[in-house]
PDB file of C-alpha atoms in Angstrom:
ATOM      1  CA  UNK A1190       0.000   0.000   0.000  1.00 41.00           C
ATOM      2  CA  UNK A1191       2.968   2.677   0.646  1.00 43.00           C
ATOM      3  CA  UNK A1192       4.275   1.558  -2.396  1.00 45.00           C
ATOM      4  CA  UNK A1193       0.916   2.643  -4.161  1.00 44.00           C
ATOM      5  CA  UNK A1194       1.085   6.172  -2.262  1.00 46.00           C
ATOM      6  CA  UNK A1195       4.741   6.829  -3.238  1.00 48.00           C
ATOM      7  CA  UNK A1196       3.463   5.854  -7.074  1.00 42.00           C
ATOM      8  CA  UNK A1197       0.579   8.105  -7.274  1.00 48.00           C
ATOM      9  CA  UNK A1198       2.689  11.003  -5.542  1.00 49.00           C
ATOM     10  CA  UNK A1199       0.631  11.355  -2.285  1.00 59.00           C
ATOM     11  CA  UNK A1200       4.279  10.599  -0.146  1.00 83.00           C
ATOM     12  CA  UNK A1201       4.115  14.309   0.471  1.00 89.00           C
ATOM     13  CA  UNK A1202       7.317  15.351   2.605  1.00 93.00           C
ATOM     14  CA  UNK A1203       5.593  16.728   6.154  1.00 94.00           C
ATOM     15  CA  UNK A1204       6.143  20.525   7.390  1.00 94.00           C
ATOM     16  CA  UNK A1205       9.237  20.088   9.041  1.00 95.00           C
ATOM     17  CA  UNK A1206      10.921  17.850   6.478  1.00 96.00           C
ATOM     18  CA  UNK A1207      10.000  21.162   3.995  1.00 96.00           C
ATOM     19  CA  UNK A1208      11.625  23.190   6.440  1.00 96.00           C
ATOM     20  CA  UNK A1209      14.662  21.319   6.644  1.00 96.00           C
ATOM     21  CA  UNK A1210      15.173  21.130   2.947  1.00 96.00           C
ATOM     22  CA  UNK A1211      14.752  24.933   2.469  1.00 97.00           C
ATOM     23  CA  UNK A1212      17.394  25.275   5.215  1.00 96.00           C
ATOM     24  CA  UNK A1213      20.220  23.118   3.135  1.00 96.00           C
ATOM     25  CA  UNK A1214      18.725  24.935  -0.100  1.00 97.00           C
ATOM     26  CA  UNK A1215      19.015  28.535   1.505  1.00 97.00           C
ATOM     27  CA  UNK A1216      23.109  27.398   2.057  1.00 97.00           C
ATOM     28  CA  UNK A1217      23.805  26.209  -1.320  1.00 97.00           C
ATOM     29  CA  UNK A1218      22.291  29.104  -3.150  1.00 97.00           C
ATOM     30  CA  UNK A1219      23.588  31.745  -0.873  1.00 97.00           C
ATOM     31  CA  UNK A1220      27.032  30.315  -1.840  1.00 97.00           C
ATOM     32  CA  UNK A1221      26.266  29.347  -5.816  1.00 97.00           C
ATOM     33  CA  UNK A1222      28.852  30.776  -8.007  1.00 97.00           C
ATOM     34  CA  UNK A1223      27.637  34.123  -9.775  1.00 98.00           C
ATOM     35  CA  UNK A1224      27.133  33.057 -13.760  1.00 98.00           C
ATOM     36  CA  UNK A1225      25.061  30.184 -12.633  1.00 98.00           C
ATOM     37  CA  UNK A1226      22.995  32.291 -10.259  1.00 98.00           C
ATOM     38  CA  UNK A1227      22.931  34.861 -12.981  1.00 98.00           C
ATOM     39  CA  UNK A1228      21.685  33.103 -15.869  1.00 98.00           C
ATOM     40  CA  UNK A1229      18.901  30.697 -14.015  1.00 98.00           C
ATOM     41  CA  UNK A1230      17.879  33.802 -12.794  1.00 98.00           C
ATOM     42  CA  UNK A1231      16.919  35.245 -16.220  1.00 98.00           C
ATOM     43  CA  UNK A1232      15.514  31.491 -16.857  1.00 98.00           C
ATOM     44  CA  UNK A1233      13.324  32.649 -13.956  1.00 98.00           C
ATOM     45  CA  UNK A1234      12.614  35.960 -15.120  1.00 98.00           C
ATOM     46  CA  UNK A1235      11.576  34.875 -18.551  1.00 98.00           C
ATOM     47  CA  UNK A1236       9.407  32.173 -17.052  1.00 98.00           C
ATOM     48  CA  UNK A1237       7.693  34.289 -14.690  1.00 98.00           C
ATOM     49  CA  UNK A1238       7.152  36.549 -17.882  1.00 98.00           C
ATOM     50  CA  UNK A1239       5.623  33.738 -19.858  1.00 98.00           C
ATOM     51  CA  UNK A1240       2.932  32.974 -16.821  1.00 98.00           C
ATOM     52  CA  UNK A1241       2.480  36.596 -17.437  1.00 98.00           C
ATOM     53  CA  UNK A1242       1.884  36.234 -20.838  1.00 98.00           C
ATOM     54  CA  UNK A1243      -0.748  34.050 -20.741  1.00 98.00           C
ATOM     55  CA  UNK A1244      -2.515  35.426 -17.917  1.00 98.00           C
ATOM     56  CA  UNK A1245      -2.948  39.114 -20.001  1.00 97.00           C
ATOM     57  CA  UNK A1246      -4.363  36.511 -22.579  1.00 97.00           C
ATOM     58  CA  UNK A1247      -7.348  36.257 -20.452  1.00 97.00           C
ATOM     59  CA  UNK A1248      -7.761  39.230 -19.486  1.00 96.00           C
ATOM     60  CA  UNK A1249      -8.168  40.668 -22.888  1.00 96.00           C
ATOM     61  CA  UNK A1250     -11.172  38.620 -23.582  1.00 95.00           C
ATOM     62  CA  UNK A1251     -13.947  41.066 -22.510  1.00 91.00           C
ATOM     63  CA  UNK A1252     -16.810  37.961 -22.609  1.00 94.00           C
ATOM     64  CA  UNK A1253     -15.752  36.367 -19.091  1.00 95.00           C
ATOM     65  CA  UNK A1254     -16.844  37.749 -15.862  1.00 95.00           C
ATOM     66  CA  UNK A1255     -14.858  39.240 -13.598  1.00 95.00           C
ATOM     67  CA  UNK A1256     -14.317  36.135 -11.220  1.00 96.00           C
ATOM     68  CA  UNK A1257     -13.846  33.718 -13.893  1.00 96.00           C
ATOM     69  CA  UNK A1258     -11.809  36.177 -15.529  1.00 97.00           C
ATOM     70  CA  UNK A1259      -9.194  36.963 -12.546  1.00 97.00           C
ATOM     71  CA  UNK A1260      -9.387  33.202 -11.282  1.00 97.00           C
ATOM     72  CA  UNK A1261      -8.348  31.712 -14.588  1.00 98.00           C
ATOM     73  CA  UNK A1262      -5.845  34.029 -15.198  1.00 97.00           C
ATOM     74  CA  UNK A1263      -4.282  33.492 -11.858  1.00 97.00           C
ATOM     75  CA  UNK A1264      -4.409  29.764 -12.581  1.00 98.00           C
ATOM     76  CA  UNK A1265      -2.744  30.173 -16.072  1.00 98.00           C
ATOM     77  CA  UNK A1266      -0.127  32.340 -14.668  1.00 98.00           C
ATOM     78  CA  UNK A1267       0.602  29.692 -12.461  1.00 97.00           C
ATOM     79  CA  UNK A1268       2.988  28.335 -15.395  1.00 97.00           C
ATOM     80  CA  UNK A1269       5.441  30.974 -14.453  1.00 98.00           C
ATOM     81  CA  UNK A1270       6.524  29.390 -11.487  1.00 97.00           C
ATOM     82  CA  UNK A1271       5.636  26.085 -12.475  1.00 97.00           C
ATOM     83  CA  UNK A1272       8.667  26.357 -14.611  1.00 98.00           C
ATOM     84  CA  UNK A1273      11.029  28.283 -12.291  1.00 98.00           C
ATOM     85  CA  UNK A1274      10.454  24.947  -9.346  1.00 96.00           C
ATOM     86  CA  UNK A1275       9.788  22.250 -11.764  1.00 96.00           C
ATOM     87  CA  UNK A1276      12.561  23.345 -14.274  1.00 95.00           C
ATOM     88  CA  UNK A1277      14.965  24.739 -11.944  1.00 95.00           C
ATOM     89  CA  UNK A1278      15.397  28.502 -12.161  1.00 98.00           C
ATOM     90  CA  UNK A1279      16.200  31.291  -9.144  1.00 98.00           C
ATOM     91  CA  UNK A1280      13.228  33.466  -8.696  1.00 98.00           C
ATOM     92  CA  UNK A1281      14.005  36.498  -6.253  1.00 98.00           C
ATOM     93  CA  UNK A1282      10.620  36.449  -4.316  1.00 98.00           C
ATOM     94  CA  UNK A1283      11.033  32.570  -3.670  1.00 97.00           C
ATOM     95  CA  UNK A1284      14.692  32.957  -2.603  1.00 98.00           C
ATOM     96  CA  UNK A1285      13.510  35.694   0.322  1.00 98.00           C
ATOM     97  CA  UNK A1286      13.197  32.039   1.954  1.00 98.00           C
ATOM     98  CA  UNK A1287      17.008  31.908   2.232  1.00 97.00           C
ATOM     99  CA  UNK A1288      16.579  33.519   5.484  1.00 97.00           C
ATOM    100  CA  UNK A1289      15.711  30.127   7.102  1.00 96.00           C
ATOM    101  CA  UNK A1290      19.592  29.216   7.106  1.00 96.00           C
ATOM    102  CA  UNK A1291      19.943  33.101   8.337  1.00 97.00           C
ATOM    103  CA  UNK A1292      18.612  33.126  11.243  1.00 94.00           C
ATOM    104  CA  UNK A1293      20.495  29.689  12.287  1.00 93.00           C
ATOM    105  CA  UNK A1294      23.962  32.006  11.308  1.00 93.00           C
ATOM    106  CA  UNK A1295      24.795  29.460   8.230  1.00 95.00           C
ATOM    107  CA  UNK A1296      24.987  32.125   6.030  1.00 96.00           C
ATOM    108  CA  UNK A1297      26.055  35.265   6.706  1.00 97.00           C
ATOM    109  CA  UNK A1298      24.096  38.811   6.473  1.00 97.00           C
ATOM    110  CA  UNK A1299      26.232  39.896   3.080  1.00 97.00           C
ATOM    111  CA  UNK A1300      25.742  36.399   1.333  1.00 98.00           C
ATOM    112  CA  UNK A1301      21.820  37.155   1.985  1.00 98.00           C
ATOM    113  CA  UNK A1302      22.252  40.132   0.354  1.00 98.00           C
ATOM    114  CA  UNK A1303      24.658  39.206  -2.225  1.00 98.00           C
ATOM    115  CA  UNK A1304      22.244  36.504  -3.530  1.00 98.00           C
ATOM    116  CA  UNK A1305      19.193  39.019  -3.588  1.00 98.00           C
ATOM    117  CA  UNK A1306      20.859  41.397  -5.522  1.00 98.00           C
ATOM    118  CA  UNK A1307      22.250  39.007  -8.286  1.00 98.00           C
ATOM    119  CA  UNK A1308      18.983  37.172  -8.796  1.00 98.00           C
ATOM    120  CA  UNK A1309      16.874  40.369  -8.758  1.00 98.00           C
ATOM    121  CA  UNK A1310      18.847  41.716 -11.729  1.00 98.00           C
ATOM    122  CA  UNK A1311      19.027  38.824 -13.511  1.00 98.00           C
ATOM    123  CA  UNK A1312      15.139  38.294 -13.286  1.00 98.00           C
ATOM    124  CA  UNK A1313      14.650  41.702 -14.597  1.00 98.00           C
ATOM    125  CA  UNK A1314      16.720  40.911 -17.713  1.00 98.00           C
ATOM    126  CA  UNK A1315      15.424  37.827 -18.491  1.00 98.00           C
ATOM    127  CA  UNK A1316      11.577  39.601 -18.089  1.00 98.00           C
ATOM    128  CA  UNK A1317      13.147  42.202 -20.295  1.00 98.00           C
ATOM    129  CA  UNK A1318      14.585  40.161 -22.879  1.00 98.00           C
ATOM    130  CA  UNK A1319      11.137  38.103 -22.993  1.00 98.00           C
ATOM    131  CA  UNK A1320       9.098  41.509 -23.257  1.00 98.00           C
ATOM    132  CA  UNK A1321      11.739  41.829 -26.938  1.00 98.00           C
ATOM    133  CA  UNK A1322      11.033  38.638 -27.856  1.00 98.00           C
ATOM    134  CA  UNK A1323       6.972  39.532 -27.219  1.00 97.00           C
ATOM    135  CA  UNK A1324       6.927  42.520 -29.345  1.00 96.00           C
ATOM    136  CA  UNK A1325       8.636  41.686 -31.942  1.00 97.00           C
ATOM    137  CA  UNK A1326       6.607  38.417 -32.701  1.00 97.00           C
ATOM    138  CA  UNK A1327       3.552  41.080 -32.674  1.00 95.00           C
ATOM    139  CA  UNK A1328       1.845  39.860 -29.979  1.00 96.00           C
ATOM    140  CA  UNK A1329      -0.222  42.437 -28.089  1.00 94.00           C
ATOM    141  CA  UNK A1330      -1.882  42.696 -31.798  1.00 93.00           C
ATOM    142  CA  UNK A1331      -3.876  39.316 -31.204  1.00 94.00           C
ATOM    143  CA  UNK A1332      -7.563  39.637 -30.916  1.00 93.00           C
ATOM    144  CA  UNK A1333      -7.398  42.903 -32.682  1.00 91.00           C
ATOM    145  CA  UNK A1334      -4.938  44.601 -30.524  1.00 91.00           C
ATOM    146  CA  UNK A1335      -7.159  43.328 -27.373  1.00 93.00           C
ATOM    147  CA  UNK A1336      -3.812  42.249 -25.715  1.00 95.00           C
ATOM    148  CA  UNK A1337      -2.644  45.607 -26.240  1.00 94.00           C
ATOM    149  CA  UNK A1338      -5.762  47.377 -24.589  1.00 93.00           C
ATOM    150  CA  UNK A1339      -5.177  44.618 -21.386  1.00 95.00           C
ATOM    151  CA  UNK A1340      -1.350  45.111 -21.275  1.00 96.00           C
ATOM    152  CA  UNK A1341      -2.024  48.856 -21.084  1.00 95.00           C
ATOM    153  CA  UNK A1342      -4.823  49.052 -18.915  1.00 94.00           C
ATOM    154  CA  UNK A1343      -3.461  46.067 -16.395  1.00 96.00           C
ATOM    155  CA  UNK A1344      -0.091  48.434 -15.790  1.00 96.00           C
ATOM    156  CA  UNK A1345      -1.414  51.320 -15.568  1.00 94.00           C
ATOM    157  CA  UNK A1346      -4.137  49.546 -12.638  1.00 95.00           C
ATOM    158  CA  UNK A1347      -0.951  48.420 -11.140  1.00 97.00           C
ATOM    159  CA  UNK A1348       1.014  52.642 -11.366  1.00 97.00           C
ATOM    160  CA  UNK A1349      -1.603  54.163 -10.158  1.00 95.00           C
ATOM    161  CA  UNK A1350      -2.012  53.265  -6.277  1.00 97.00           C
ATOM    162  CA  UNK A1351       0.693  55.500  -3.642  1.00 98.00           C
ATOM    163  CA  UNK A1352       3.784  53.285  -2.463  1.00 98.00           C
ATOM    164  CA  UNK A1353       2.110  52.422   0.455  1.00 98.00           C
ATOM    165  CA  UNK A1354      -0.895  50.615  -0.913  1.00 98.00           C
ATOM    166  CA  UNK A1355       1.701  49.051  -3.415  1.00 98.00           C
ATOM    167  CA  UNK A1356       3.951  47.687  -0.208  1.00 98.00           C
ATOM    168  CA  UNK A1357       1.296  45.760   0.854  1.00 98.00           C
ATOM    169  CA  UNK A1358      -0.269  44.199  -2.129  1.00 98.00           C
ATOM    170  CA  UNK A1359       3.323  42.995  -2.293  1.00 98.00           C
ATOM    171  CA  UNK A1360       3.498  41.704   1.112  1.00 98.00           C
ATOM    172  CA  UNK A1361       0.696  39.869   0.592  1.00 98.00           C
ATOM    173  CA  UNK A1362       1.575  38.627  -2.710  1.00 98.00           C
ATOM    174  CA  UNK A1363       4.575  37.059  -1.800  1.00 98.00           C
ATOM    175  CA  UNK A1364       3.084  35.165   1.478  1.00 98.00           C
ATOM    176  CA  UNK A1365       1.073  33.324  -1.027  1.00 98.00           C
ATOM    177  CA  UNK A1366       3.768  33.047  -3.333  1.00 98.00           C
ATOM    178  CA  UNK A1367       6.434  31.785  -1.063  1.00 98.00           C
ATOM    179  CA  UNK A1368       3.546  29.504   0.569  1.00 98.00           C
ATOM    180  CA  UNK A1369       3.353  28.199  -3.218  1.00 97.00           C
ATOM    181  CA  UNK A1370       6.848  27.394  -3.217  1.00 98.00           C
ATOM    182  CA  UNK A1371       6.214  25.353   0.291  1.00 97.00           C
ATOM    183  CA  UNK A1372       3.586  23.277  -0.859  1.00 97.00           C
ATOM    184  CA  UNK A1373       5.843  22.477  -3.926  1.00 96.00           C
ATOM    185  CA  UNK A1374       8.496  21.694  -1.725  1.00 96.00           C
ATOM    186  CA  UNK A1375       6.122  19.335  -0.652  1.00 95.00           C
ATOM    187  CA  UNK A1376       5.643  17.072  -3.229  1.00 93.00           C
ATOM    188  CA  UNK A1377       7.918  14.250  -4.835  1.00 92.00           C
ATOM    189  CA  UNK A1378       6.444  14.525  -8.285  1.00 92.00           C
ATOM    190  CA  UNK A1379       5.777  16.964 -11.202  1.00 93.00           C
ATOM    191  CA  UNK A1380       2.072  16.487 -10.212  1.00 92.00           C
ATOM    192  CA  UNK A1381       2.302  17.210  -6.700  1.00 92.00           C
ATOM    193  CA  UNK A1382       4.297  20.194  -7.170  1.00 94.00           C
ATOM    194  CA  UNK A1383       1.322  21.378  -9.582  1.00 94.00           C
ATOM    195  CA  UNK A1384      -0.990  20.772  -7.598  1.00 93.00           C
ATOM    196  CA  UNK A1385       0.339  22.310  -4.254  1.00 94.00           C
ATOM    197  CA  UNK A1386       1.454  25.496  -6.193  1.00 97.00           C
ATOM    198  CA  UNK A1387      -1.401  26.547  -8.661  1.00 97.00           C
ATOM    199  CA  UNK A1388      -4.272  27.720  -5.624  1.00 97.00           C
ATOM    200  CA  UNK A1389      -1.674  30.052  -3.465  1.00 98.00           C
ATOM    201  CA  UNK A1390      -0.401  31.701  -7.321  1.00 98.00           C
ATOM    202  CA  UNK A1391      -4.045  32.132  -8.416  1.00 98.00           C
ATOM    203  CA  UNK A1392      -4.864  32.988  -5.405  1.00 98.00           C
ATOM    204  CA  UNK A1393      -2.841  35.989  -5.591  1.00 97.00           C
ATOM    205  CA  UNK A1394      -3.028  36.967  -9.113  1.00 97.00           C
ATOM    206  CA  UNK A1395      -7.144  36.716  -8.686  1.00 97.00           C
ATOM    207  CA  UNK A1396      -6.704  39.110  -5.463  1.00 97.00           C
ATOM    208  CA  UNK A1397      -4.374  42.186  -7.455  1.00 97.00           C
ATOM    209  CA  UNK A1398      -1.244  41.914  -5.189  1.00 98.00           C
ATOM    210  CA  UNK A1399       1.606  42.983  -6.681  1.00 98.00           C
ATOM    211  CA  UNK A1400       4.910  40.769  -7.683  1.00 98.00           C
ATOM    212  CA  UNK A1401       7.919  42.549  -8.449  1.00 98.00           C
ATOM    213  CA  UNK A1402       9.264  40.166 -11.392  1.00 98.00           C
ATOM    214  CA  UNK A1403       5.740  39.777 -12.786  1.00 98.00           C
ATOM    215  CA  UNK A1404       5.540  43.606 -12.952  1.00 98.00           C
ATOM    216  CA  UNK A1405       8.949  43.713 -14.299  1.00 98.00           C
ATOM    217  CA  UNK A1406       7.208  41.789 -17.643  1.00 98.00           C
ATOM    218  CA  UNK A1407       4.054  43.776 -17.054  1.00 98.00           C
ATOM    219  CA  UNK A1408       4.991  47.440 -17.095  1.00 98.00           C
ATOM    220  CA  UNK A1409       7.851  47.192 -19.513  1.00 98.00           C
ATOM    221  CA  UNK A1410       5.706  45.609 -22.192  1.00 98.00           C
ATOM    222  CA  UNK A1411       3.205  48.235 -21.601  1.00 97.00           C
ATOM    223  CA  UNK A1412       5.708  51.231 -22.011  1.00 97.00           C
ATOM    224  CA  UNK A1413       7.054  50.047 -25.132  1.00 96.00           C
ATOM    225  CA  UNK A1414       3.434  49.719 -26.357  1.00 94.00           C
ATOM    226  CA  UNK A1415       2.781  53.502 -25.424  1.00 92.00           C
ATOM    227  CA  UNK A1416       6.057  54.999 -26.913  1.00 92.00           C
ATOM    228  CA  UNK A1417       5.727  52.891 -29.947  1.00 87.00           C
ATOM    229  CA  UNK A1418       1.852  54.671 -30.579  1.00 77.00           C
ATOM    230  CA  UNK A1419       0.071  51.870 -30.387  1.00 72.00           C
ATOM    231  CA  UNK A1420      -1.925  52.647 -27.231  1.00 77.00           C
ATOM    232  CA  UNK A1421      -5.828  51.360 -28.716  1.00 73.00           C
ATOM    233  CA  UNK A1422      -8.187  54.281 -28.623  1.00 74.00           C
ATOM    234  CA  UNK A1423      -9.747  55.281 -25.104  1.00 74.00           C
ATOM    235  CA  UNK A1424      -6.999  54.103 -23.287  1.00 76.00           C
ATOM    236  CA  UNK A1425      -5.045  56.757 -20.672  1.00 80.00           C
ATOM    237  CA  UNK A1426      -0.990  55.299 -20.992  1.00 85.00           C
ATOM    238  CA  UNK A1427       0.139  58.704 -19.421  1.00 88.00           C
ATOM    239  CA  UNK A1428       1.310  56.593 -16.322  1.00 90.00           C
ATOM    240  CA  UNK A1429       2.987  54.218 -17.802  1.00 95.00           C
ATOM    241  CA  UNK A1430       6.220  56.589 -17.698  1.00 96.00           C
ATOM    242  CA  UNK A1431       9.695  55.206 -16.479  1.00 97.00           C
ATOM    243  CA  UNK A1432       9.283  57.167 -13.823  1.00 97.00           C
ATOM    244  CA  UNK A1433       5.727  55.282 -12.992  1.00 97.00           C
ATOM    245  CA  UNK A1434       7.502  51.764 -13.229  1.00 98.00           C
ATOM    246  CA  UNK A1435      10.232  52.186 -10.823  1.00 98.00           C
ATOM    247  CA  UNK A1436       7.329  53.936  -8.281  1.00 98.00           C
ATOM    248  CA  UNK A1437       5.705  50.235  -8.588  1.00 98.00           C
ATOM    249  CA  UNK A1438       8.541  47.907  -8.807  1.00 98.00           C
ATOM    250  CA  UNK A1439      10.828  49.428  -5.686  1.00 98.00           C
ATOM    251  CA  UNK A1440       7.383  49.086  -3.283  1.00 98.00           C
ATOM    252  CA  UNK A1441       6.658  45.851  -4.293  1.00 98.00           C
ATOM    253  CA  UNK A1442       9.940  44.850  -3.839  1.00 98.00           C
ATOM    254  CA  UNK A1443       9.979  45.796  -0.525  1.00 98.00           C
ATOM    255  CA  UNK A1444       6.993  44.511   0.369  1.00 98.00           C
ATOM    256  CA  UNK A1445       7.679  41.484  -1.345  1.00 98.00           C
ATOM    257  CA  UNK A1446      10.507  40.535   0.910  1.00 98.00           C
ATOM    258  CA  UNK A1447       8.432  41.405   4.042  1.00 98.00           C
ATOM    259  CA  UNK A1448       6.165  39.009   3.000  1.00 98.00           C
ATOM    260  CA  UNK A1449       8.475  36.256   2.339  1.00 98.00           C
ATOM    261  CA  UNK A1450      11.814  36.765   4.447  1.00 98.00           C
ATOM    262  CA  UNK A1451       8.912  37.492   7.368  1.00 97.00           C
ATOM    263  CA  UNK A1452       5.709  36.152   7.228  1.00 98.00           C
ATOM    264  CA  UNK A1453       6.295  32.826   5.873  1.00 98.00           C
ATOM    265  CA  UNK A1454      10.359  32.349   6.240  1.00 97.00           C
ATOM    266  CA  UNK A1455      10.627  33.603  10.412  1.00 97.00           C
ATOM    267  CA  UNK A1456       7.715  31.910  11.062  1.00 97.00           C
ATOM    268  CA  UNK A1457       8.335  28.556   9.345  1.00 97.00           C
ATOM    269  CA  UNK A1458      11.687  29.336  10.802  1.00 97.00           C
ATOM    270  CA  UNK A1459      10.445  29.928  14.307  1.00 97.00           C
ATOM    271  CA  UNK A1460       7.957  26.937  14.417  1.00 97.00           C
ATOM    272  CA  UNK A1461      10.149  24.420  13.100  1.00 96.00           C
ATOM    273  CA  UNK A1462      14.016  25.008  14.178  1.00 95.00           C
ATOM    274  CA  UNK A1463      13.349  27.483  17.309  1.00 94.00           C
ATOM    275  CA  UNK A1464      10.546  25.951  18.681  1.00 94.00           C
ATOM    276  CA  UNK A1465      10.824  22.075  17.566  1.00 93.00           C
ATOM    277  CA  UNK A1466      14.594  22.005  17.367  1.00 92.00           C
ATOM    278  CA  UNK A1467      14.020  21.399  13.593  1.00 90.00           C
ATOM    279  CA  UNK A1468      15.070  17.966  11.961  1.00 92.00           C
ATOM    280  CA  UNK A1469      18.927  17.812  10.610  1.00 88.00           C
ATOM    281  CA  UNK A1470      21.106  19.421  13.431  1.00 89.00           C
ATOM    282  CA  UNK A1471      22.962  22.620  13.464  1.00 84.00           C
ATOM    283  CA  UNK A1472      26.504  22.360  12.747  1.00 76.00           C
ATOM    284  CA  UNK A1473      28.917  23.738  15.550  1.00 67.00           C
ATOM    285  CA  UNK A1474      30.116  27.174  15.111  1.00 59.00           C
ATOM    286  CA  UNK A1475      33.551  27.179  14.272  1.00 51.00           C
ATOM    287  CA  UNK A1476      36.070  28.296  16.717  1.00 46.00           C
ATOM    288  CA  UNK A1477      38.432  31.570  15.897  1.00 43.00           C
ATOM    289  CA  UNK A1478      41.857  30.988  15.275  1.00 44.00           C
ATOM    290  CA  UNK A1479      43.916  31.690  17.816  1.00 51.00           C
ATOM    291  CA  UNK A1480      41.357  30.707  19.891  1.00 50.00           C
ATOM    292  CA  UNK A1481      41.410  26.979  20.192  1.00 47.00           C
ATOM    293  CA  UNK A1482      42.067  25.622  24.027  1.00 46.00           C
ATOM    294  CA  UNK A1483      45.655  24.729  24.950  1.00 48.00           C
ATOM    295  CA  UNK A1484      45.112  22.659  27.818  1.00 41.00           C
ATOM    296  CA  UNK A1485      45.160  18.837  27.878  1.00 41.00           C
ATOM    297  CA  UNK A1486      42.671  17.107  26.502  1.00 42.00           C
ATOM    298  CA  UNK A1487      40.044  14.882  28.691  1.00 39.00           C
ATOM    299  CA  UNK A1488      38.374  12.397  27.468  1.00 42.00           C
ATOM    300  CA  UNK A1489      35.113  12.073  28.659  1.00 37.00           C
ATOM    301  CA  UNK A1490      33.960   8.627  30.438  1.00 35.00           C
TER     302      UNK A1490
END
């Protein structure tokens, strides 16, 4: 019979196995060399950009409600990070996790930072890079320049709120995205990683909180549709400014790692290592040199 459950996937790793595993992750991508880090961060970038892709898709087709509209969309989008776990890829709002091994002093307060920096980047130029590849194969043109109107009208939805309403649509965004990446964590197939990631995505998507490397796909595309003059009729771009973008991107950012590093990282963190000693244990902190003890050695009995 447990042969049966490990078949059909339902094996599922339990809380504090998940936690353990994001601990020994947090370590080895804290420390992964920096073209590696670089590059399946753009993998991640572009991915997250193709999820966005296909959720503006639905959203241009004016003959679904609005639930069905912003719940399927959410669940399309889910292909973004469906790649970036599945596929392997560094995605900057799932590595806020890497505080797990942070707050056990595995990894130091620089390497934290290090790895941040390096994967946000390279997520923005592989989002960038897909947004080229996007309008050059024409596609906000399809349903009559309906993607167009969507693109438009979805970043400018997404400019418009002050900093502080855009902090917290990213806090909350990444909670459920970084709870996504949990549940994948989860699972020991392709299917169970699905399935435990596509609900707390289009959950999030459905709800308008704000992702950082989503909107770095998002508001791009839409800029280069308004300074190339193909804004559709009725549609107010004058947002969508450089200016505009970075006003989104830097709160959500923020509030993005708030909602990760804090609300789902410490607390995992605190639950599972702090307050059940966690699974695999720490290893001893190493002594100073010049430090070590000169006396004899005793053996205990």
């Amino acid at each position: 019979m447990a042969a049966d459950n490990q078949f059909f996937g339902s094996d599922a790793y339990s809380p504090a196995e998940i936690q353990d595993k994001v601990e020994k992750l947090g370590v080895k991508k804290a420390r992964m060399p920096f073209l590696p880090e670089f590059m399946l961060a753009m993998v991640a970038g572009g991915s997250i950009g193709l999820g966005g892709m296909f959720f503006t898709i639905v959203l241009a087709d004016p003959t679904l409600g609005f639930a069905i509209q912003r719940v399927l969309g959410g669940v399309v989008f889910s292909l973004g990070l469906a790649l970036v776990m599945i596929g392997g890829a560094e995605l900057f709002t799932g590595n806020c996790l890497i505080v797990m091994a942070w707050w056990n002093g595995q990894i130091r307060t620089a390497e934290v930072i290090k790895n941040w920096a390096i994967v946000w980047f390279g997520n923005l130029v592989g989002a960038l890079g897909l947004v080229f590849l996007v309008v050059m194969a024409h596609h906000p043109d399809m349903n009559n320049g309906a993607i167009a109107t969507a693109a438009v009208k979805l970043a400018a939805s997404k400019i418009q709120p002050d900093m502080v309403t855009i902090f917290f649509k990213g806090i909350l965004c990444n909670v459920l995205v970084c709870l996504g990446v949990w549940l994948a964590y989860a699972g020991r197939s392709v299917s169970d990683k699905m399935a435990g990631m596509v609900l707390p995505v289009a959950c999030f998507v459905a709800a308008g909180f704000e992702h950082c490397i989503a909107n770095m796909y998002f508001l791009p595309l839409a800029w280069v549709i308004s300074m190339t003059g193909h804004v559709p009729a009725g549609v107010d771009a004058s947002l969508i400014t450089l200016s505009g973008i970075l006003h989104n991107i830097v709160a959500a950012t923020l509030g993005n790692i708030v909602g990760g590093a804090g609300f789902v990282g410490f607390v995992y963190w605190a639950i599972y290592r702090k307050g059940l000693g966690g699974i695999t244990p720490l290893p001893a902190p190493r002594t100073p040199p010049g430090t070590e003890p000169t006396g004899p050695r005793v053996t205990p009995r």
